[in-house]
PDB file of C-alpha atoms and ligand atoms in Angstrom:
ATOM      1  CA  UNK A  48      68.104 114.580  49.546  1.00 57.00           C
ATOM      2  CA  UNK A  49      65.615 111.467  48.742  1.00 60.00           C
ATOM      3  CA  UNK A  50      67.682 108.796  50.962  1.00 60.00           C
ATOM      4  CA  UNK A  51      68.409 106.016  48.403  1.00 68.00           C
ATOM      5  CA  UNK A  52      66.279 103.068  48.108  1.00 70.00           C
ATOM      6  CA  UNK A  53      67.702  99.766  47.633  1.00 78.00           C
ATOM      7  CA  UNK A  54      64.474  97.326  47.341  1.00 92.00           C
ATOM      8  CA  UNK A  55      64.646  93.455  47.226  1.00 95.00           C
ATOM      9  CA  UNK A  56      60.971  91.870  46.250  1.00 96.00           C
ATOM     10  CA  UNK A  57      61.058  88.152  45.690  1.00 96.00           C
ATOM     11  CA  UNK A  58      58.544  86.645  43.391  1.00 96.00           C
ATOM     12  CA  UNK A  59      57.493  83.143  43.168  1.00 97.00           C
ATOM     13  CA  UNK A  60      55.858  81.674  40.285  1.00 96.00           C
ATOM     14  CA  UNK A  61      55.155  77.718  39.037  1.00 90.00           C
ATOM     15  CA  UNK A  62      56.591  76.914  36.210  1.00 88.00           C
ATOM     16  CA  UNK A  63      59.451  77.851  33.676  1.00 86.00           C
ATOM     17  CA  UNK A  64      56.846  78.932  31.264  1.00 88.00           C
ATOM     18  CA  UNK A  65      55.169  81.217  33.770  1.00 96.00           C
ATOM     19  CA  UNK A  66      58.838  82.408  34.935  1.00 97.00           C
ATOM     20  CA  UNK A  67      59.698  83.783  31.476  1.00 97.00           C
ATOM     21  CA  UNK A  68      55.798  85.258  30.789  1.00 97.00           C
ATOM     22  CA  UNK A  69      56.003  87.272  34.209  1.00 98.00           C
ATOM     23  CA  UNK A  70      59.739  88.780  33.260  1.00 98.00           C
ATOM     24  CA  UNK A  71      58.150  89.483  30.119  1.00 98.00           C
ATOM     25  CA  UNK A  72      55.420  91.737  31.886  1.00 98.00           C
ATOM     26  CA  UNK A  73      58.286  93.209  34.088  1.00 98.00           C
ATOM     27  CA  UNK A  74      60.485  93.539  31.094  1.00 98.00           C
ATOM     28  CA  UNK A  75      57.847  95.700  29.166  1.00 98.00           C
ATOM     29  CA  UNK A  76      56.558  97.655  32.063  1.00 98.00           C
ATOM     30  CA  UNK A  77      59.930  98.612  32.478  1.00 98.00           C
ATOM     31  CA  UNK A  78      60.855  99.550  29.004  1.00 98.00           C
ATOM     32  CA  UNK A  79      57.822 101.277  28.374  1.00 98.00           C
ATOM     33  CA  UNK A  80      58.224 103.190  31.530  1.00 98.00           C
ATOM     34  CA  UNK A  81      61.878 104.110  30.451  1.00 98.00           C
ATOM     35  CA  UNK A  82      61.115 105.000  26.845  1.00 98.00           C
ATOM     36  CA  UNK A  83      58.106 107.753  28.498  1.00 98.00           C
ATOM     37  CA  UNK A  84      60.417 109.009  31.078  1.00 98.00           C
ATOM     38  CA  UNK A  85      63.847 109.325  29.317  1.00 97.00           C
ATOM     39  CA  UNK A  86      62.956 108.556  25.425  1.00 98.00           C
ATOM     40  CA  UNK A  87      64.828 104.856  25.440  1.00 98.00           C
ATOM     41  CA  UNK A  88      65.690 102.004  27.419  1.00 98.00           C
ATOM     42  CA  UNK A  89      68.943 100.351  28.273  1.00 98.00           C
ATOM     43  CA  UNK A  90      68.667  97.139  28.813  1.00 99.00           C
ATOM     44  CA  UNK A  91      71.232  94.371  29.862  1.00 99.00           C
ATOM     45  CA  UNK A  92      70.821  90.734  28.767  1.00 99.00           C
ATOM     46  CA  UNK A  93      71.875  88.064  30.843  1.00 98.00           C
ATOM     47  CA  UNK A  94      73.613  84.637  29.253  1.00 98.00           C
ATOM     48  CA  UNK A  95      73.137  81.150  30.199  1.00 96.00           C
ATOM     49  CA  UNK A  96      69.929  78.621  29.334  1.00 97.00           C
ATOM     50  CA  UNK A  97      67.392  80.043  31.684  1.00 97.00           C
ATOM     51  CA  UNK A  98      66.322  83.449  29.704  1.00 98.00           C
ATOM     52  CA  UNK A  99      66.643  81.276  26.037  1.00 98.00           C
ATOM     53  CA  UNK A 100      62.433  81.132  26.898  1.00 97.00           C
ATOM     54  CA  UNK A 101      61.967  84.465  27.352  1.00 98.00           C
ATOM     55  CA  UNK A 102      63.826  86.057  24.830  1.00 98.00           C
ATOM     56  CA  UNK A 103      61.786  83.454  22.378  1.00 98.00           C
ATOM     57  CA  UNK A 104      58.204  84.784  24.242  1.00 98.00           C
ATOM     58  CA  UNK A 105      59.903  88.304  23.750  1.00 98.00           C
ATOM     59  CA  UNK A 106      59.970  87.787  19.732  1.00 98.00           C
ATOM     60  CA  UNK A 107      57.361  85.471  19.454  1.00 98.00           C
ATOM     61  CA  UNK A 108      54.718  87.364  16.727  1.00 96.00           C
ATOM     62  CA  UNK A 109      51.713  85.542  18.457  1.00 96.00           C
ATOM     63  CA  UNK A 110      52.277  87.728  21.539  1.00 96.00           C
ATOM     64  CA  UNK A 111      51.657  90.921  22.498  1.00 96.00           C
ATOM     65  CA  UNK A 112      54.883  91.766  23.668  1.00 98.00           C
ATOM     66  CA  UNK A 113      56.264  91.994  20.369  1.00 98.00           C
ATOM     67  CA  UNK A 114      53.560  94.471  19.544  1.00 97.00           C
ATOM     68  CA  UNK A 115      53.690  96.862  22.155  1.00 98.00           C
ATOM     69  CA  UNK A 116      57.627  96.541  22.912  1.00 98.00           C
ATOM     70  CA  UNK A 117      59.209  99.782  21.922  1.00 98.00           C
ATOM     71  CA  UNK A 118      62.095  97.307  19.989  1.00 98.00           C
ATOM     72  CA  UNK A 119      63.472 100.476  18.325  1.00 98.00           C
ATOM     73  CA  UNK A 120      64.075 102.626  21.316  1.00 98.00           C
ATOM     74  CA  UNK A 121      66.043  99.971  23.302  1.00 98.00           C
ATOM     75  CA  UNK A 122      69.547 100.293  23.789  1.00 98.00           C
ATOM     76  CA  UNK A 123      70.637  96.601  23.848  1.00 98.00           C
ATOM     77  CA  UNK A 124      73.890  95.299  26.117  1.00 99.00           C
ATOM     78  CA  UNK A 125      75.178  92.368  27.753  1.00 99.00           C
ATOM     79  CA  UNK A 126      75.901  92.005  31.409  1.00 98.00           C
ATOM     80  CA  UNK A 127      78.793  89.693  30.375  1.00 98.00           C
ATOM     81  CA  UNK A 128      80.095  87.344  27.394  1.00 98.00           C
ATOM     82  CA  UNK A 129      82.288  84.145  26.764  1.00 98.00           C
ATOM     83  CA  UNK A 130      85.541  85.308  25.571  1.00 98.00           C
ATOM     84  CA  UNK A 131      84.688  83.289  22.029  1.00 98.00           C
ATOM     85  CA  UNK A 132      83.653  84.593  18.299  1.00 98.00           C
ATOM     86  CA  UNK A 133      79.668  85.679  18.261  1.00 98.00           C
ATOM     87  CA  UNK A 134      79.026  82.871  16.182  1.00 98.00           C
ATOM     88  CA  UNK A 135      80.574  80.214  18.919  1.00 98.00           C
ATOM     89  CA  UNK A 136      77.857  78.276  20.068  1.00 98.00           C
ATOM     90  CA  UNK A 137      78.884  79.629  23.610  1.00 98.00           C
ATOM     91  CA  UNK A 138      77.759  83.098  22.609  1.00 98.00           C
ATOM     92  CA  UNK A 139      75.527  84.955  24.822  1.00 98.00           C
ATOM     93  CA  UNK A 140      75.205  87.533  22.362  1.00 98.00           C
ATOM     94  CA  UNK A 141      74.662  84.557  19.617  1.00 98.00           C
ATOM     95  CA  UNK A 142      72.106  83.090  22.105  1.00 98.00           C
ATOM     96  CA  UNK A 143      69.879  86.419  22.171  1.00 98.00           C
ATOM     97  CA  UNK A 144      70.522  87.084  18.379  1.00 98.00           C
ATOM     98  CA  UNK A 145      69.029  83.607  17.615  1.00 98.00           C
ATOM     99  CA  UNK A 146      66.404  83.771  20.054  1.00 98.00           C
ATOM    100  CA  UNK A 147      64.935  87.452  19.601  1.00 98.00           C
ATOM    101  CA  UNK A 148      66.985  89.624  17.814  1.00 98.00           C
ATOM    102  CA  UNK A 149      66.839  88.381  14.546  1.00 98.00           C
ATOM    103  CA  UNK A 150      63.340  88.101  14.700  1.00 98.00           C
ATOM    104  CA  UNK A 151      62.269  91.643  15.389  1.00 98.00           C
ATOM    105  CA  UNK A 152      63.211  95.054  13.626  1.00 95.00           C
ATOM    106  CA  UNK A 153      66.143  96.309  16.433  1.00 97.00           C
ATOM    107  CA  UNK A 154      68.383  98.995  14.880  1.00 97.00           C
ATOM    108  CA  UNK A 155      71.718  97.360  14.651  1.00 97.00           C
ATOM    109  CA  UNK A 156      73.554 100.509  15.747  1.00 98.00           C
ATOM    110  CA  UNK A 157      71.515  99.467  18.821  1.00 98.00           C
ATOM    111  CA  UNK A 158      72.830  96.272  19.565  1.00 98.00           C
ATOM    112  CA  UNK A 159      75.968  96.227  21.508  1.00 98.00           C
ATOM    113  CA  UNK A 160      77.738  93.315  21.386  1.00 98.00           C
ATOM    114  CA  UNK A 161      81.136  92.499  23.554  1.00 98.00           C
ATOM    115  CA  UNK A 162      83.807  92.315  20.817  1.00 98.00           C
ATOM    116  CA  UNK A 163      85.083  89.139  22.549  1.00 98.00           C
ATOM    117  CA  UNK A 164      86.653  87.400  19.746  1.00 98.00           C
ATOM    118  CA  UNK A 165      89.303  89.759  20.289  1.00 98.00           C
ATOM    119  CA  UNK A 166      91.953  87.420  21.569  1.00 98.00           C
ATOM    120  CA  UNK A 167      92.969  89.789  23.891  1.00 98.00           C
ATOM    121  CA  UNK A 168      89.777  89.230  26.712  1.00 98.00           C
ATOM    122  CA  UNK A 169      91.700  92.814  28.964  1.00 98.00           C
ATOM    123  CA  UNK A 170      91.291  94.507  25.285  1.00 98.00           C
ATOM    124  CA  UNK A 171      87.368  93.622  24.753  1.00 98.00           C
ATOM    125  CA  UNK A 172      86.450  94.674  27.893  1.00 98.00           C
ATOM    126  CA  UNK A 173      88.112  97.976  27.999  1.00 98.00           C
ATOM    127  CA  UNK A 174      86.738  98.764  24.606  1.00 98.00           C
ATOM    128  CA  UNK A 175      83.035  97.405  26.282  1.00 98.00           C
ATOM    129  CA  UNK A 176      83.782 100.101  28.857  1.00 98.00           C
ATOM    130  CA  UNK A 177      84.076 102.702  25.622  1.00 98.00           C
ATOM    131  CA  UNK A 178      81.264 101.731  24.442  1.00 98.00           C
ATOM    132  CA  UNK A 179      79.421 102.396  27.579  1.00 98.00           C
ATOM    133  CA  UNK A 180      80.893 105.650  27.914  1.00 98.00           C
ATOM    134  CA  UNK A 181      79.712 106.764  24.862  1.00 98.00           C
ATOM    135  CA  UNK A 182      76.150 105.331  24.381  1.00 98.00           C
ATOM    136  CA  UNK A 183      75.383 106.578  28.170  1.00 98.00           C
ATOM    137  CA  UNK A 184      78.225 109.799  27.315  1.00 98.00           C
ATOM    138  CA  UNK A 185      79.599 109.138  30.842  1.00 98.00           C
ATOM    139  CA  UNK A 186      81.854 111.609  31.932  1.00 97.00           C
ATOM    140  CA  UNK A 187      85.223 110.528  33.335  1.00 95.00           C
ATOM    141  CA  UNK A 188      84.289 107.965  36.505  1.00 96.00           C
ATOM    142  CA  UNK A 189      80.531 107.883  35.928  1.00 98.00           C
ATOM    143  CA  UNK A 190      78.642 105.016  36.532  1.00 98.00           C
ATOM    144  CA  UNK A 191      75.829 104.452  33.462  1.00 98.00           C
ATOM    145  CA  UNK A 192      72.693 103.670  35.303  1.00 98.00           C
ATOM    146  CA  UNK A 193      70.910 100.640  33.368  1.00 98.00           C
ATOM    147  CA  UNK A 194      66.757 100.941  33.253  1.00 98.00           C
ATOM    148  CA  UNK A 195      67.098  97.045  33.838  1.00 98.00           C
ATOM    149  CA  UNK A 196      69.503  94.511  33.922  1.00 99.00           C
ATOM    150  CA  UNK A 197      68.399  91.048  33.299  1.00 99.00           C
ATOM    151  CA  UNK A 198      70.891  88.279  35.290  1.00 98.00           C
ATOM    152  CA  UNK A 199      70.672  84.727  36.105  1.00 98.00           C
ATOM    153  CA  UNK A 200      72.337  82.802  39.168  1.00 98.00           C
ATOM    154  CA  UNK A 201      74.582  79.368  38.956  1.00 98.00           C
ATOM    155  CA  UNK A 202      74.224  76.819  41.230  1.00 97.00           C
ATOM    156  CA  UNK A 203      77.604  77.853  43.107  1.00 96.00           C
ATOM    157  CA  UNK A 204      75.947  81.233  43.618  1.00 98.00           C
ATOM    158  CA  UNK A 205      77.986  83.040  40.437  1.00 98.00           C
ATOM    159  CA  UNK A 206      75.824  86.298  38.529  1.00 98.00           C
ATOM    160  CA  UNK A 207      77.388  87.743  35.392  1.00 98.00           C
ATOM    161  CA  UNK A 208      80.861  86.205  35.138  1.00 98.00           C
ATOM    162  CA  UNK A 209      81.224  87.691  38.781  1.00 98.00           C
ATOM    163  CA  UNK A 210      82.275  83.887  40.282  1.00 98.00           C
ATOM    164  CA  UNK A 211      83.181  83.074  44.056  1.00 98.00           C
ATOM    165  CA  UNK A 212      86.516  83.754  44.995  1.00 97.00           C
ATOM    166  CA  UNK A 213      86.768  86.102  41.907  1.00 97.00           C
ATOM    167  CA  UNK A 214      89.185  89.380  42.173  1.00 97.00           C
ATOM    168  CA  UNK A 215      86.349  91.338  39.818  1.00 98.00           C
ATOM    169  CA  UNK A 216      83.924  90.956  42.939  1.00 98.00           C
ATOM    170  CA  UNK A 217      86.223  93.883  44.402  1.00 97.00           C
ATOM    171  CA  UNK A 218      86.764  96.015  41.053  1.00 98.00           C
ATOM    172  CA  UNK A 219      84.936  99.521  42.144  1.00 96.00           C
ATOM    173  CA  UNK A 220      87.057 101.357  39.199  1.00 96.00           C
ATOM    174  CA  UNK A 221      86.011 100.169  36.251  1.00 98.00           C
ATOM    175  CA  UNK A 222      82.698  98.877  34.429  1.00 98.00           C
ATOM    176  CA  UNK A 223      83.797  95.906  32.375  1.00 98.00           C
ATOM    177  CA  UNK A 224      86.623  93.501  33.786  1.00 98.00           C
ATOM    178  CA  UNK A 225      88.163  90.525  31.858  1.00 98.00           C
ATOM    179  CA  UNK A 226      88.044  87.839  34.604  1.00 98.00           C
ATOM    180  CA  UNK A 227      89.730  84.404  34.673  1.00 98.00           C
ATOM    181  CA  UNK A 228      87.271  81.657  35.068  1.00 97.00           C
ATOM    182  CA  UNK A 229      89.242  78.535  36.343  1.00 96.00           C
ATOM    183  CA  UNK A 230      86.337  76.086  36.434  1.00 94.00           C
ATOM    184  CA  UNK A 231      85.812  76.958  32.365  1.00 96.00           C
ATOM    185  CA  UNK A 232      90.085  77.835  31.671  1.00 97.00           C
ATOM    186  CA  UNK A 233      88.727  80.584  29.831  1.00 98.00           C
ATOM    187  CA  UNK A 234      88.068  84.251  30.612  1.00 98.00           C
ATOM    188  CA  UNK A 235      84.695  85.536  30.572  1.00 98.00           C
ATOM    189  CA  UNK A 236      83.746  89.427  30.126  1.00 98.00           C
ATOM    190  CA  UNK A 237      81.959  91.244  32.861  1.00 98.00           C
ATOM    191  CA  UNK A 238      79.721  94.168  34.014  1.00 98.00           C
ATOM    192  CA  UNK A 239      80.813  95.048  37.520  1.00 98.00           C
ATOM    193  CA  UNK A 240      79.438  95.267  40.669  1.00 98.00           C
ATOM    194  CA  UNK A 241      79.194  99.391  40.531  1.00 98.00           C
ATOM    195  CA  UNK A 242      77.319  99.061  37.145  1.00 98.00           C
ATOM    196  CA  UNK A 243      75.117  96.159  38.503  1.00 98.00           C
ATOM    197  CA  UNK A 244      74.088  98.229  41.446  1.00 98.00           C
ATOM    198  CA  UNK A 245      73.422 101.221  39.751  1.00 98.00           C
ATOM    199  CA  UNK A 246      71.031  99.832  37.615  1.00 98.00           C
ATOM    200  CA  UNK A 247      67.257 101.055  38.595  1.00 98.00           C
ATOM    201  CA  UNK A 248      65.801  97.410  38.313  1.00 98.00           C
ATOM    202  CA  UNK A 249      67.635  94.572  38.323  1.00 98.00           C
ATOM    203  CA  UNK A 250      65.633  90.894  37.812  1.00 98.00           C
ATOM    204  CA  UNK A 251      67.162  87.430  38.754  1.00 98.00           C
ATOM    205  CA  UNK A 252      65.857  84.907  36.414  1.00 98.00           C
ATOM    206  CA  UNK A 253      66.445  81.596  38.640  1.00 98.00           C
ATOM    207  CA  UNK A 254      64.390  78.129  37.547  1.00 98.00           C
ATOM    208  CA  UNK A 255      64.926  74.581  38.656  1.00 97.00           C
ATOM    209  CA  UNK A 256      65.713  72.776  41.969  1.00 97.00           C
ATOM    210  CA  UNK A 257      69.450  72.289  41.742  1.00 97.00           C
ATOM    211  CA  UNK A 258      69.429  75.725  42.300  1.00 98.00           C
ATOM    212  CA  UNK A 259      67.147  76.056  45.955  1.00 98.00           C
ATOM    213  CA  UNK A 260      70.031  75.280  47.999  1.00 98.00           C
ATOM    214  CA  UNK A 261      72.286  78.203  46.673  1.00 98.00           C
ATOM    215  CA  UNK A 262      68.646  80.590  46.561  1.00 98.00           C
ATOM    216  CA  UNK A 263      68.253  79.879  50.135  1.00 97.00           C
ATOM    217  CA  UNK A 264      71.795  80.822  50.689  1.00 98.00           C
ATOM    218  CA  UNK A 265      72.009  83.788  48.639  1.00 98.00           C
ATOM    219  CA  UNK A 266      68.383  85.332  50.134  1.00 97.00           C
ATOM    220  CA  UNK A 267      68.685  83.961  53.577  1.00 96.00           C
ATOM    221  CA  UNK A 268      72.178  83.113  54.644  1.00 96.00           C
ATOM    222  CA  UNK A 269      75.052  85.531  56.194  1.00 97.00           C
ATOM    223  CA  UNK A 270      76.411  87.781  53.714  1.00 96.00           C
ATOM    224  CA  UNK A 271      79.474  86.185  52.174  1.00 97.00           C
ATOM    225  CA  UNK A 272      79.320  87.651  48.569  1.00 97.00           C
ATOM    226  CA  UNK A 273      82.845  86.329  47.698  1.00 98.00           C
ATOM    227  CA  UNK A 274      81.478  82.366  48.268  1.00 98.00           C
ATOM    228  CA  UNK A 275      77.898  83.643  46.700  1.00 98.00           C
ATOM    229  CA  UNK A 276      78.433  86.455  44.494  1.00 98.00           C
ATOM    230  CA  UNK A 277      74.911  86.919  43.692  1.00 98.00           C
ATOM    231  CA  UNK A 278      74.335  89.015  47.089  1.00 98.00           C
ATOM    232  CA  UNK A 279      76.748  91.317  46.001  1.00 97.00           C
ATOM    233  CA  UNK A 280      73.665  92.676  43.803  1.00 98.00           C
ATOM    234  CA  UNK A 281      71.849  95.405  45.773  1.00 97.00           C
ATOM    235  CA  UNK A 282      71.260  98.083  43.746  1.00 97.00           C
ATOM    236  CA  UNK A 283      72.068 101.399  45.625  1.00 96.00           C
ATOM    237  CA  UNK A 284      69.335 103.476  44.300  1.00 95.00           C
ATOM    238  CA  UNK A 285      66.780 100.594  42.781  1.00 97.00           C
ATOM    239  CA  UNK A 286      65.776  97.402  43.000  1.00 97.00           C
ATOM    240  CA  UNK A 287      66.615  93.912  42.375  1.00 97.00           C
ATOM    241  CA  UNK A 288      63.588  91.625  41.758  1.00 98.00           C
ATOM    242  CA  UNK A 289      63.992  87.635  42.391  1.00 98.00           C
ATOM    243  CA  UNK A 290      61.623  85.936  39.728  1.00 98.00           C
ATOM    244  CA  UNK A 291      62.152  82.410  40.289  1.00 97.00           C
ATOM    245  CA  UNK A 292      59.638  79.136  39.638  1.00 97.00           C
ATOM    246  CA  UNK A 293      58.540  76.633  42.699  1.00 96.00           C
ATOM    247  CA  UNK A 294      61.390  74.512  42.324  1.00 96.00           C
ATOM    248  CA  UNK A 295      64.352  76.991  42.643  1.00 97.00           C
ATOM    249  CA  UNK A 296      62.691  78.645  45.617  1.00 97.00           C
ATOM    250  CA  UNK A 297      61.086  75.345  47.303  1.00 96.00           C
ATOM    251  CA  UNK A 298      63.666  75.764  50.626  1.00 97.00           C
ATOM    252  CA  UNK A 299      63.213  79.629  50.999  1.00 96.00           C
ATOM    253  CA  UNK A 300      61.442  80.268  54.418  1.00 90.00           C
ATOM    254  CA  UNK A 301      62.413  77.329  55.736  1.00 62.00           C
ATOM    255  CA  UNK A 302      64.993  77.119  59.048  1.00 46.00           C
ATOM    256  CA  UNK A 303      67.659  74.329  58.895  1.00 46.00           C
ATOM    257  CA  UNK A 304      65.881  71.239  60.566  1.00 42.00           C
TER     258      UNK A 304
HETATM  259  C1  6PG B 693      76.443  83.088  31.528  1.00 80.47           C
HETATM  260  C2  6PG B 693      75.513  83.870  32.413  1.00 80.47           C
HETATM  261  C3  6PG B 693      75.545  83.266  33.767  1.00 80.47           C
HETATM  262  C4  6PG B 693      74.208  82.585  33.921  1.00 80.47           C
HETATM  263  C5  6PG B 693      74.194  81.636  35.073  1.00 80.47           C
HETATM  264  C6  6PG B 693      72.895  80.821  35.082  1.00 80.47           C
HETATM  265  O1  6PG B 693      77.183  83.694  30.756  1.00 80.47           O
HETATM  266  O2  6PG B 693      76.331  81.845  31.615  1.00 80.47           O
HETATM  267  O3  6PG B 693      75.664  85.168  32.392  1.00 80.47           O
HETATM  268  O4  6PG B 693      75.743  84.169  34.810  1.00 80.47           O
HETATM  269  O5  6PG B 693      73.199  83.589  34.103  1.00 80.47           O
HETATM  270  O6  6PG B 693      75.297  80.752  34.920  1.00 80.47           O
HETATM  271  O7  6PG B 693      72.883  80.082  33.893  1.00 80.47           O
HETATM  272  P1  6PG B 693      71.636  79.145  33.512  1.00 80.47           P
HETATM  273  O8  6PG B 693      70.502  80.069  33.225  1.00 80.47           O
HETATM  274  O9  6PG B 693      72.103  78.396  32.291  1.00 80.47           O
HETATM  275  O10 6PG B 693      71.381  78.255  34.703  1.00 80.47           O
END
């Protein structure tokens, strides 16, 4: 038995700009890699402001990686959603649509949204966790193994809508969680950690220096995941990749003075 890998690599670049062209690169390695090896790629998108840049680069017809990305043989998901219409401005699924995927030629049966304007936020994600089940046919208590899954980090250390404190940090049964976000009063829609952790890559997208105290935290403190979520992320069989620019990562490597 090949004893399971769980990798960490940390990658440092200098600016924003460079942050989203070098998680293109990784982005299209990676799909291309999947698409040769297992005829498609499943690929998580992550919310928030940081990734609106590379999604645009992603789409952008003056680059190659709208060329050579195999856009019709990706599997498209989110690793979680605002519990609000996909129209709300608060969309992460509206975000991506605007950004990239209404300006390349994705099959729609191969965008999978959250339905979270259902009212009910415990209904949407069970019926996300259907949806898993049958694009990755899971049998009963399978995991769906992701060929990346792209994530970002808040300052207080949350990834996904896993946030500190939160009871979904614990959920080992099922995929998707509804999860009450008190900070917001609103529920937000989740991958869990099982599905995070199964995925074979898993890239941080982390820019800007109100972040570096939580980075330094996360990749260099004790591990308390339920006060910094993000280091519940270790994928047990893959690896999770930390692209960040200068700014986010300007206190790693240092010892408290
Ligand atoms: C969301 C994201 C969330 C995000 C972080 C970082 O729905 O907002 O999934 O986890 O990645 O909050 O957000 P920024 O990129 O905006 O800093």
């Amino acid at each position: 038995m090949v004893p399971l890998m769980s990798k960490r690599e940390i990658r440092i670049v200098g600016s924003t700009d460079e942050l989203s062209r070098a998680a293109a690169r990784v982005l299209l390695r990676c799909a291309k890699e999947a698409v040769r090896a297992r005829g498609r790629c499943a690929l998580a998108l992550s919310g928030g402001a940081t990734p609106k840049k590379l999604y645009r680069l992603l789409a952008d017809e003056g680059e190659q990686f709208r060329r050579e990305l195999p856009w019709e043989k990706i599997q498209f998901f989110w690793s979680d959603e605002r519990h609000v219409a996909p129209d709300d401005p608060e969309s992460n699924y509206r975000m991506a649509a605007e950004m990239m995927l209404a300006h390349v030629s994705v099959p729609p049966e191969n965008v999978h949204r959250v339905m979270a304007e259902d009212p009910e936020a415990e209904r949407a994600a069970r019926e996300y966790e259907r949806t898993l089940g049958e694009v990755f046919h899971l049998s009963a208590g399978e995991v769906p193994r992701f060929d990346l899954i792209l994530l970002g980090m808040g300052a207080c250390g949350h990834t996904a809508s896993l946030f500190p404190h939160s009871e979904a940090l614990r959920e080992r049964a099922h995929l998707v969680v509804a999860t009450w976000v008190e900070k917001f009063k609103a529920h937000r829609i989740t991958l869990t950690p099982p599905v995070l952790n199964n995925s074979s890559l898993v890239m941080f997208l982390v820019s800007g220096r109100e972040k570096a105290e939580t980075v330094r935290a996360v990749l260099e403190g004790p591990y308390e995941p339920d006060l910094y979520p993000a280091q519940v992320v270790r994928p047990t069989d893959g690896e999770a990749l930390w692209l960040m620019d200068e700014e986010a990562a300007r206190l790693l490597g240092q010892r408290d003075s």
